[in-house]
PDB file of C-alpha atoms in Angstrom:
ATOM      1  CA  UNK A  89      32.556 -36.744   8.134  1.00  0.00           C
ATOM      2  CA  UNK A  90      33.120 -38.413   4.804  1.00  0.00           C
ATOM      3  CA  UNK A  91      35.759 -40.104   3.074  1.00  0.00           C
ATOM      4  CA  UNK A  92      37.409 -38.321  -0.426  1.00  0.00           C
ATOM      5  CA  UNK A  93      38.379 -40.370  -3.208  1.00  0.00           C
ATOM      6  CA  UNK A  94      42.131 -40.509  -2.194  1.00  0.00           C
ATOM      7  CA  UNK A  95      40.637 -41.916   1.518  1.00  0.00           C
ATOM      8  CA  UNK A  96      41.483 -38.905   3.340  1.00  0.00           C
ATOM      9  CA  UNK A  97      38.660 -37.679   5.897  1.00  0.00           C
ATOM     10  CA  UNK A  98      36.773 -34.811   4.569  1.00  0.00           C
ATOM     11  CA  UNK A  99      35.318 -32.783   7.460  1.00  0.00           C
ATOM     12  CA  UNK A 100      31.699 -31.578   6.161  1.00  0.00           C
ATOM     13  CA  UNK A 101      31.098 -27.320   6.888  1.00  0.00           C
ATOM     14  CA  UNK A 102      28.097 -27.446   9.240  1.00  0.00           C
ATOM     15  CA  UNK A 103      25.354 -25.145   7.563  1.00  0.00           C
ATOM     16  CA  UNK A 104      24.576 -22.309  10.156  1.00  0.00           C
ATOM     17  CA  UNK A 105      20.604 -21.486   9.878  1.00  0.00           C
ATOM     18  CA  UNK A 106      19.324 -18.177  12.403  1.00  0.00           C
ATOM     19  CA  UNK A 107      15.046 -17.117  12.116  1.00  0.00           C
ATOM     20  CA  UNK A 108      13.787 -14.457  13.359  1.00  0.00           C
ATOM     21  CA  UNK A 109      11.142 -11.709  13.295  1.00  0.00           C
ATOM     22  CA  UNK A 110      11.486  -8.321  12.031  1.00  0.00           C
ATOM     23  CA  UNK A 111       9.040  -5.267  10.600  1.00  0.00           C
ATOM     24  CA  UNK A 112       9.408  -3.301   7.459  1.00  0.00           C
ATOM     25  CA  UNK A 113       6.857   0.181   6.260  1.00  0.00           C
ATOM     26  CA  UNK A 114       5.740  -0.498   3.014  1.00  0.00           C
ATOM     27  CA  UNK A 115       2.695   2.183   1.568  1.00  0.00           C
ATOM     28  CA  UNK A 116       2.280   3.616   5.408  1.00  0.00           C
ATOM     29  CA  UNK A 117       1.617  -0.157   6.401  1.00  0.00           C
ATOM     30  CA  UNK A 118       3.892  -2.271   8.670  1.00  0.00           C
ATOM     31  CA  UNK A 119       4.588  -5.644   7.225  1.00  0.00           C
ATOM     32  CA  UNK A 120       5.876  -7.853   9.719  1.00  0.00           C
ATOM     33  CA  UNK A 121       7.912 -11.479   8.198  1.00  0.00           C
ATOM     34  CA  UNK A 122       9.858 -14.090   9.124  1.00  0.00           C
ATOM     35  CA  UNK A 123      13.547 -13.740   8.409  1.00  0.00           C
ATOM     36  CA  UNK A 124      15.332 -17.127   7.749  1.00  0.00           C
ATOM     37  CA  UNK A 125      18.930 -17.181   7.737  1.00  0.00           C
ATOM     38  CA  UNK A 126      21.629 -19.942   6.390  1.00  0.00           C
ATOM     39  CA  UNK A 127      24.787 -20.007   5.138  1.00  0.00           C
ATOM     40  CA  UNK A 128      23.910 -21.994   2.349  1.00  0.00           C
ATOM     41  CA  UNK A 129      22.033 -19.590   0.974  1.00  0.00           C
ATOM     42  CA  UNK A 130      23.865 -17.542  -1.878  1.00  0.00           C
ATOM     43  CA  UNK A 131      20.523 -15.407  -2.974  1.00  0.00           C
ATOM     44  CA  UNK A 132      17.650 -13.634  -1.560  1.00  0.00           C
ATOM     45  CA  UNK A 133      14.054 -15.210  -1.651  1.00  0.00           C
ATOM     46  CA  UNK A 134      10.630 -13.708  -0.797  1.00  0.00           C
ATOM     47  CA  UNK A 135       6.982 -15.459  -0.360  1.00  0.00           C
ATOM     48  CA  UNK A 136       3.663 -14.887   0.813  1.00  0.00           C
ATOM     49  CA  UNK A 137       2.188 -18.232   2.525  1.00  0.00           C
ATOM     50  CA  UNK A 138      -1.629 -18.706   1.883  1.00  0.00           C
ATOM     51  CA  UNK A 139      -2.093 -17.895   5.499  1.00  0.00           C
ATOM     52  CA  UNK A 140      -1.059 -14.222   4.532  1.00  0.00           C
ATOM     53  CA  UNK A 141       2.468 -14.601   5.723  1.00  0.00           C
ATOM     54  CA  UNK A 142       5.608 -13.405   4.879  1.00  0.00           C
ATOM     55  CA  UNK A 143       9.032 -14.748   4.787  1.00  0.00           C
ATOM     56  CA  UNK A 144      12.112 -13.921   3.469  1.00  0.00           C
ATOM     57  CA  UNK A 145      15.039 -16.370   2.815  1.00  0.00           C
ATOM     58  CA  UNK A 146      18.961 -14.734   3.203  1.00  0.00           C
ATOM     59  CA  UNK A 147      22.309 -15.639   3.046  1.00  0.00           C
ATOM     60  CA  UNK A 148      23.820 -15.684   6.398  1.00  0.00           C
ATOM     61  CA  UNK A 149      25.948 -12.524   6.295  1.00  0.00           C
ATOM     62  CA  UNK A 150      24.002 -10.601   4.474  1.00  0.00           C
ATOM     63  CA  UNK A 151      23.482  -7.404   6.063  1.00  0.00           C
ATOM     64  CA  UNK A 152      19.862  -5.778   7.172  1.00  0.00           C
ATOM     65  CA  UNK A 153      20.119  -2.750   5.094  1.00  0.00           C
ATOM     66  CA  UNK A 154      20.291  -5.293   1.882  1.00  0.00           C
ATOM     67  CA  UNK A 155      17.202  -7.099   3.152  1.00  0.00           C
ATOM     68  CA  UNK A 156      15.216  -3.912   3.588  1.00  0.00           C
ATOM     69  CA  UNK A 157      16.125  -2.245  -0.061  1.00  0.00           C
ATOM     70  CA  UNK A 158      15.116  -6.003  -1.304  1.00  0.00           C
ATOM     71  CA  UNK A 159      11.716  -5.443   0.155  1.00  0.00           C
ATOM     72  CA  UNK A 160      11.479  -2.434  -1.200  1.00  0.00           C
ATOM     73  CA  UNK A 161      11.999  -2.941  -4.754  1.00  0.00           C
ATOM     74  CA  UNK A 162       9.625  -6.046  -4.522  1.00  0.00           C
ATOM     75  CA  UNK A 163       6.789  -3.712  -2.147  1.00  0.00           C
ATOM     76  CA  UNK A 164       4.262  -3.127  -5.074  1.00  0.00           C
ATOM     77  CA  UNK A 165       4.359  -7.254  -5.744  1.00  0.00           C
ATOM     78  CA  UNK A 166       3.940  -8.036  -1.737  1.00  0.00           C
ATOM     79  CA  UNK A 167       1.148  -5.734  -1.105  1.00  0.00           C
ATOM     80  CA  UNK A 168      -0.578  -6.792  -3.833  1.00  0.00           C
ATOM     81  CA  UNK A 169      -0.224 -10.291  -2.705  1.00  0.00           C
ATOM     82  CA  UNK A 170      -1.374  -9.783   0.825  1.00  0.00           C
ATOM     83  CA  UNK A 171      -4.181  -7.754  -0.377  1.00  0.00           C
ATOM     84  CA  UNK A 172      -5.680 -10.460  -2.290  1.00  0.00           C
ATOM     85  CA  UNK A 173      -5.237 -13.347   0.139  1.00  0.00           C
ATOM     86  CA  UNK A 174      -7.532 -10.582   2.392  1.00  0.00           C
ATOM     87  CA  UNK A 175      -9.711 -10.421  -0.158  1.00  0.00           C
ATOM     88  CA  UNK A 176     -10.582 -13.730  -0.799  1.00  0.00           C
ATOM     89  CA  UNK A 177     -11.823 -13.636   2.801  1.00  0.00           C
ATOM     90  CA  UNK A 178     -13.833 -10.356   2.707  1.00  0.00           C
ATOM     91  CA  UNK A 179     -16.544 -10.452  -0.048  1.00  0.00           C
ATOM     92  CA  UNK A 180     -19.688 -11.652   2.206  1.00  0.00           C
ATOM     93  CA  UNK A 181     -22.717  -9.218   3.178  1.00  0.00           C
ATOM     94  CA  UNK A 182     -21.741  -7.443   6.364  1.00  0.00           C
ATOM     95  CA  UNK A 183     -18.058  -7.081   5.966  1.00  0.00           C
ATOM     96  CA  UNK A 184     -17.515  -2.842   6.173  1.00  0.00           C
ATOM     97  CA  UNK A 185     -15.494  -1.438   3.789  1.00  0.00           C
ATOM     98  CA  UNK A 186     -13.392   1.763   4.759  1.00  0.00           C
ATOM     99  CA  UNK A 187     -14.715   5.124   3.018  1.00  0.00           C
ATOM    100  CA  UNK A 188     -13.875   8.785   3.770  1.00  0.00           C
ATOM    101  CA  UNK A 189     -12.609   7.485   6.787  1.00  0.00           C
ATOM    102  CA  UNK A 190     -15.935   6.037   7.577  1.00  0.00           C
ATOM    103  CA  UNK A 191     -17.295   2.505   6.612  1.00  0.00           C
ATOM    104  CA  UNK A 192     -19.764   1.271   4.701  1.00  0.00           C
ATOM    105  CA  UNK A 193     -21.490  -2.247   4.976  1.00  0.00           C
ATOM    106  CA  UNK A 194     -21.176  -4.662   1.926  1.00  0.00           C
ATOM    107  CA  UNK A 195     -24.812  -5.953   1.494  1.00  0.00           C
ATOM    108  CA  UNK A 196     -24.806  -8.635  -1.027  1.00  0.00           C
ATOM    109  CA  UNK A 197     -28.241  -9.568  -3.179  1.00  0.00           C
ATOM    110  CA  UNK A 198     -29.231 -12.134  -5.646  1.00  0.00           C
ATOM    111  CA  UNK A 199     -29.006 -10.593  -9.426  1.00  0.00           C
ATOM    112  CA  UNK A 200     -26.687 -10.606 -12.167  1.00  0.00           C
ATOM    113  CA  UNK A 201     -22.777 -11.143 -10.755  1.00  0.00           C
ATOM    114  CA  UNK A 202     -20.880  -8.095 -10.552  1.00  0.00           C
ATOM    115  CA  UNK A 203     -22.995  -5.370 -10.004  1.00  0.00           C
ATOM    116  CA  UNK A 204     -23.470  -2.487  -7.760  1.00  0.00           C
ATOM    117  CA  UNK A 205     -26.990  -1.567  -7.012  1.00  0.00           C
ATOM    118  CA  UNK A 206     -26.796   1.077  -5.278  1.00  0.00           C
ATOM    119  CA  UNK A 207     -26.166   3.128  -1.677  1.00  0.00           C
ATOM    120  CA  UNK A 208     -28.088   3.299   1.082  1.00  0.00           C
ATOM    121  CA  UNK A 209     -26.711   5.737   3.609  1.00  0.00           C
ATOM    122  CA  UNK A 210     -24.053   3.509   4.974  1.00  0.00           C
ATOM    123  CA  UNK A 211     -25.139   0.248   3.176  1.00  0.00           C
ATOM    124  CA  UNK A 212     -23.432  -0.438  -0.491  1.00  0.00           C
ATOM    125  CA  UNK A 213     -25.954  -3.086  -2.154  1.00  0.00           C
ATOM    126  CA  UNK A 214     -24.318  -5.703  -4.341  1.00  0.00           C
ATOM    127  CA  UNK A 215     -24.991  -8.278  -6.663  1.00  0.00           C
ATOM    128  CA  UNK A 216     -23.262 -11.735  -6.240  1.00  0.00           C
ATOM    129  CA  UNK A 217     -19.610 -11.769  -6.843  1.00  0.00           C
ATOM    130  CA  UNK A 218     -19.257  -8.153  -6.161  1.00  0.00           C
ATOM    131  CA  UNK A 219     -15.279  -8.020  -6.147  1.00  0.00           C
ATOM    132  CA  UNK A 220     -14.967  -6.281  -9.110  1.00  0.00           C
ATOM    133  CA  UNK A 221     -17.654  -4.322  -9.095  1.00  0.00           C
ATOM    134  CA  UNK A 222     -17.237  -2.858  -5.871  1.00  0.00           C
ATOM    135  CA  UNK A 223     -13.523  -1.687  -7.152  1.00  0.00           C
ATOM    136  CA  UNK A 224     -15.013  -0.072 -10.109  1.00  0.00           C
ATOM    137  CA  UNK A 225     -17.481   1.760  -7.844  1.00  0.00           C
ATOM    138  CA  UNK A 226     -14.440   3.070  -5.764  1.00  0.00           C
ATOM    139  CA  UNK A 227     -12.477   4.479  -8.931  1.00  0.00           C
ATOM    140  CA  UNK A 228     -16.065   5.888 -10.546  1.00  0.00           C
ATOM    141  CA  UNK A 229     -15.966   8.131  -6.382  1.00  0.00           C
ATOM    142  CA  UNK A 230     -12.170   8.395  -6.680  1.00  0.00           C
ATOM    143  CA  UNK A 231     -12.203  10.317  -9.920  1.00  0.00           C
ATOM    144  CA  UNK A 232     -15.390  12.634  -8.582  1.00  0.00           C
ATOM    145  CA  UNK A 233     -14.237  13.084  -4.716  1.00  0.00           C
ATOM    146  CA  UNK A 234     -10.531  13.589  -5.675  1.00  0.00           C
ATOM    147  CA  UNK A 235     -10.998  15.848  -8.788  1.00  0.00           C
ATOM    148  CA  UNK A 236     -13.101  18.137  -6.511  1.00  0.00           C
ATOM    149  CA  UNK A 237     -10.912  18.193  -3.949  1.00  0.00           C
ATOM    150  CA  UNK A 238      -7.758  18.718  -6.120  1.00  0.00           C
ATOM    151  CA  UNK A 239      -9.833  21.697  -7.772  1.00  0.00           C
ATOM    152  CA  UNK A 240     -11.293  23.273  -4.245  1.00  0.00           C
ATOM    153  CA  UNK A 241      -7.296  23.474  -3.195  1.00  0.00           C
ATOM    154  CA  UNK A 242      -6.069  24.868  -6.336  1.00  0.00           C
ATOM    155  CA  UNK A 243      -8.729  27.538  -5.834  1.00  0.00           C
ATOM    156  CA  UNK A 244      -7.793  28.221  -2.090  1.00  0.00           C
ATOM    157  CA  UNK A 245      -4.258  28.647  -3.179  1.00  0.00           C
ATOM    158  CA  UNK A 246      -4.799  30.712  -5.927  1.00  0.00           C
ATOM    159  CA  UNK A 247      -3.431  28.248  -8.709  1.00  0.00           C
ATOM    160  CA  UNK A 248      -4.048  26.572 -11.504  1.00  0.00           C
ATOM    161  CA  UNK A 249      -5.120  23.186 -11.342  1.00  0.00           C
ATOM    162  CA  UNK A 250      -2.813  20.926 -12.970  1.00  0.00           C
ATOM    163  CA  UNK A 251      -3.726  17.972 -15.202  1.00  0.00           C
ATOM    164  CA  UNK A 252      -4.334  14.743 -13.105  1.00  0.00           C
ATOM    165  CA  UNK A 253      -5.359  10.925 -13.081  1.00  0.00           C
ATOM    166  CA  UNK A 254      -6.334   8.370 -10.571  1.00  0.00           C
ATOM    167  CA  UNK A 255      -3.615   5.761 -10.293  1.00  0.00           C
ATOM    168  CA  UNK A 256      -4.170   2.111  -9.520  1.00  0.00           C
ATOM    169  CA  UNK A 257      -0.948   2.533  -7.219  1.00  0.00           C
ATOM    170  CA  UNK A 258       0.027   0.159  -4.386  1.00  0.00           C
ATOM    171  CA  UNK A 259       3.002   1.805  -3.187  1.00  0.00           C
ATOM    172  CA  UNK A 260       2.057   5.136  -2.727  1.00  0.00           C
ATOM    173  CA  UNK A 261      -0.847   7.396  -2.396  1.00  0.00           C
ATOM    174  CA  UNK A 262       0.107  10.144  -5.105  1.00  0.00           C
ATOM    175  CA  UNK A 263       2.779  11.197  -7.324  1.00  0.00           C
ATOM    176  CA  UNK A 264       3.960  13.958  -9.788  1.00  0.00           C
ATOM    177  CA  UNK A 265       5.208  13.148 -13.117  1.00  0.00           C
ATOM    178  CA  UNK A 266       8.340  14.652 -14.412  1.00  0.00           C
ATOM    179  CA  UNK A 267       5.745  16.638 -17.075  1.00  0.00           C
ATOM    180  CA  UNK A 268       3.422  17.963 -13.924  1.00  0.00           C
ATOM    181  CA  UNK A 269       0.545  15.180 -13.541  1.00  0.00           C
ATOM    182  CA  UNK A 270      -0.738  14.503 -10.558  1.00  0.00           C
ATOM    183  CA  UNK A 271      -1.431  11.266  -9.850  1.00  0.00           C
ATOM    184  CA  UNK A 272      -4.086   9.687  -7.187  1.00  0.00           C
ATOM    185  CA  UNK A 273      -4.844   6.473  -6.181  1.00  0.00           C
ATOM    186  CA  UNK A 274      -8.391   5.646  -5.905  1.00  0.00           C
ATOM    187  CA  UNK A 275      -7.783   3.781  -2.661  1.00  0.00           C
ATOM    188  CA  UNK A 276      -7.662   7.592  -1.408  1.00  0.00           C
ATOM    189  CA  UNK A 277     -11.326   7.557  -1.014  1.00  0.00           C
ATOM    190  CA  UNK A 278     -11.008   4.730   1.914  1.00  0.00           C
ATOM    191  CA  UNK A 279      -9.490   7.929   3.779  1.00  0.00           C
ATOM    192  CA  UNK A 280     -10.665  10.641   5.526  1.00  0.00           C
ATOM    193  CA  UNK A 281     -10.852  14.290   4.281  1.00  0.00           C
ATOM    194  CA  UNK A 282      -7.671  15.593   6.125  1.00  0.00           C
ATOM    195  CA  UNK A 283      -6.061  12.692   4.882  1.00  0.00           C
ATOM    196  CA  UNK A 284      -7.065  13.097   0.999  1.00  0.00           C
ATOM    197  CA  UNK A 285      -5.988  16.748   1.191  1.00  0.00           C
ATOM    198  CA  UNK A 286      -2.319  15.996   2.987  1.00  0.00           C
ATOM    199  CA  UNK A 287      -1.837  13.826   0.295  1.00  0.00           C
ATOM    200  CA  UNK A 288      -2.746  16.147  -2.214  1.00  0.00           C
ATOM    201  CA  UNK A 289      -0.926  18.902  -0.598  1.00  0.00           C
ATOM    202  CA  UNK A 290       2.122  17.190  -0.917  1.00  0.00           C
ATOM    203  CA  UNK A 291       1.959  16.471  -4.082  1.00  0.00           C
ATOM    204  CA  UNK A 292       1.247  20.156  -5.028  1.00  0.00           C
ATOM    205  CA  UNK A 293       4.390  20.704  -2.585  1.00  0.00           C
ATOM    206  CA  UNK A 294       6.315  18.776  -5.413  1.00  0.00           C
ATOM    207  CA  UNK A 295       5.976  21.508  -7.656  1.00  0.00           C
ATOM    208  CA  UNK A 296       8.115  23.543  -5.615  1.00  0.00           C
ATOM    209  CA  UNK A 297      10.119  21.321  -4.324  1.00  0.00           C
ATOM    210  CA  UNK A 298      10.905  17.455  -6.044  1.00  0.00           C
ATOM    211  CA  UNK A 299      13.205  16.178  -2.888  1.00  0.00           C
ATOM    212  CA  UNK A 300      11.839  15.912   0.504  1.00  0.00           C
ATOM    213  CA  UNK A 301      14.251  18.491   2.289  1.00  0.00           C
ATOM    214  CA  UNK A 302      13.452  20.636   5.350  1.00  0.00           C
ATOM    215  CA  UNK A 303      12.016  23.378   2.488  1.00  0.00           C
ATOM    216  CA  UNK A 304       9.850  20.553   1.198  1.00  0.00           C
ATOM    217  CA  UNK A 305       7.825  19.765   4.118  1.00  0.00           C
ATOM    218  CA  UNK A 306       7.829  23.817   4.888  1.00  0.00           C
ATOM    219  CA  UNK A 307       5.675  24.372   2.203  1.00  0.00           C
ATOM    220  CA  UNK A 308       3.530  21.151   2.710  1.00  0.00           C
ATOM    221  CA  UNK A 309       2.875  22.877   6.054  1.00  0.00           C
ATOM    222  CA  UNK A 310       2.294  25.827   4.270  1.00  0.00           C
ATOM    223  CA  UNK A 311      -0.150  24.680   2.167  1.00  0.00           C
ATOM    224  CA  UNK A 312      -2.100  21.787   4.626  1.00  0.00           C
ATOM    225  CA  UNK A 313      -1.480  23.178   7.936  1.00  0.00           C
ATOM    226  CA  UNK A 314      -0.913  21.015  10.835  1.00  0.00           C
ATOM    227  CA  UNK A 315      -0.609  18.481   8.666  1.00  0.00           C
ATOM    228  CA  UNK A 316       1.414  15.488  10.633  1.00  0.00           C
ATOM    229  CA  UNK A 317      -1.671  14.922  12.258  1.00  0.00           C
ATOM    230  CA  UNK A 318      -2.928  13.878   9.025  1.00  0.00           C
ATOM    231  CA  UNK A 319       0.257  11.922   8.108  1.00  0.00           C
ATOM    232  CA  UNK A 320       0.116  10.087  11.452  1.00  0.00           C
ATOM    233  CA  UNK A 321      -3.040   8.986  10.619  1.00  0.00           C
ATOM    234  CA  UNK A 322      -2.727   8.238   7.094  1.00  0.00           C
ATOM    235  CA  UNK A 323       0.444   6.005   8.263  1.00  0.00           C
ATOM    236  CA  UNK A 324      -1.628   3.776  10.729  1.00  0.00           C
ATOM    237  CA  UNK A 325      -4.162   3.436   8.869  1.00  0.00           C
ATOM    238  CA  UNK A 326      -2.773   3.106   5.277  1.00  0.00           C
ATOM    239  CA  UNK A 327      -2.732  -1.308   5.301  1.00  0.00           C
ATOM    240  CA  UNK A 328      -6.584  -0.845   5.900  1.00  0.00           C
ATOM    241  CA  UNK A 329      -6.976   1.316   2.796  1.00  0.00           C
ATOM    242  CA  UNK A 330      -4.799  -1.074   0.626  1.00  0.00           C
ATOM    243  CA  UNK A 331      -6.592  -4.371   1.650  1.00  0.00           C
ATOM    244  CA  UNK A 332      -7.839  -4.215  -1.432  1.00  0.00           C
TER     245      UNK A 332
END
């Protein structure tokens, strides 16, 4: 307790602090963070500690639902975030790197930084510093393996194949512009086969149907059957694909 100016005891509010743990989905991944509480807190506040942590900083009352759409709107800046604190620990000959729902092993040589070599089987030979390089090798099979497999659909379902790109996207694996482009992301490729083509699937679903109603996923079943299986998957396995 303090004294105010006309010497009248001023009783101090105590500042109420609660922590705990909870789990969001972001991408198909489950980001787990620290939640701190306090009631003097008036805004919300989100880091990444260089450990690869994640906290979040509330006002005392404010509810979970608020938290969560928070995340969300900040989801493309965190995974990028985590992703490159995994990164920085990653680039070193023998680390595998996911691909068609295989791996490959990261061999790294001496030679000009930044370049892929070549493959071996299920070796990817590297130059020093290959961070870079092996991204742009992962695009240069995105735009290949996807385009083929985009096409190959179209064909089985008797359609035309729409105009598409590959997408440097965090948050989500495809999309469908409001003018009928398909978008990819070339972190795709990390999956496997049944994974690629539910993802494509549903965004050929889109064209029928842009909400995700009951009708929606009908015709994603129509068009990838059994399909969940593939969702499952992609949905467990989806923070190893975005590690970098």
């Amino acid at each position: 307790m303090d004294r105010g100016r006309d010497g009248q005891t001023v009783r101090r509010r105590a500042i109420r602090r609660e922590a705990g743990e909870a789990v969001i989905e972001l991408a198909g991944r489950s980001v787990g963070y620290l939640l701190k509480r306090s009631s003097a807190r008036r805004t919300l506040a989100l880091r990444v500690t260089d450990s690869g942590g994640v906290q979040v900083n509330a006002p005392l009352a404010l509810s979970h639902g608020h938290i969560e759409a928070f995340l969300l709107r900040h989801a493309g800046w965190l995974t990028e975030q985590l992703a490159r604190r995994a990164v920085a620990h990653t680039w070193q000959s023998g680390v595998e790197l996911p691909y068609l729902g295989g791996v490959l092993r990261l061999e790294i040589h001496e030679g000009s930084a930044g370049q892929v070599l070549d493959r071996e089987g299920d070796c990817l030979n590297c130059t020093a510093e290959p961070a870079l390089a092996v991204m742009a090798w992962y695009r240069r099979q995105a735009l290949e393996l996807l385009g083929s497999r985009l096409a190959a659909l179209c064909r089985g379902q008797g359609r035309i194949e729409p105009p598409w790109r590959v997408s440097n996207a965090r948050t989500r694996w495809g999309s469908l512009s409001p003018k009928g482009e398909v978008g990819l992301s070339w972190r795709l490729v990390k999956a496997s086969p049944a994974e690629i083509d539910y993802v494509i699937c549903h965004e050929l679903a889109h064209f029928r149907r842009r909400d995700h109603s009951a009708a929606f996923w009908r015709e994603v079943e129509r068009l990838c059957p059994g399909y969940a299986s593939a969702r499952a998957r992609l949905r467990e396995n989806g923070h190893r694909y975005l590690e970098f």
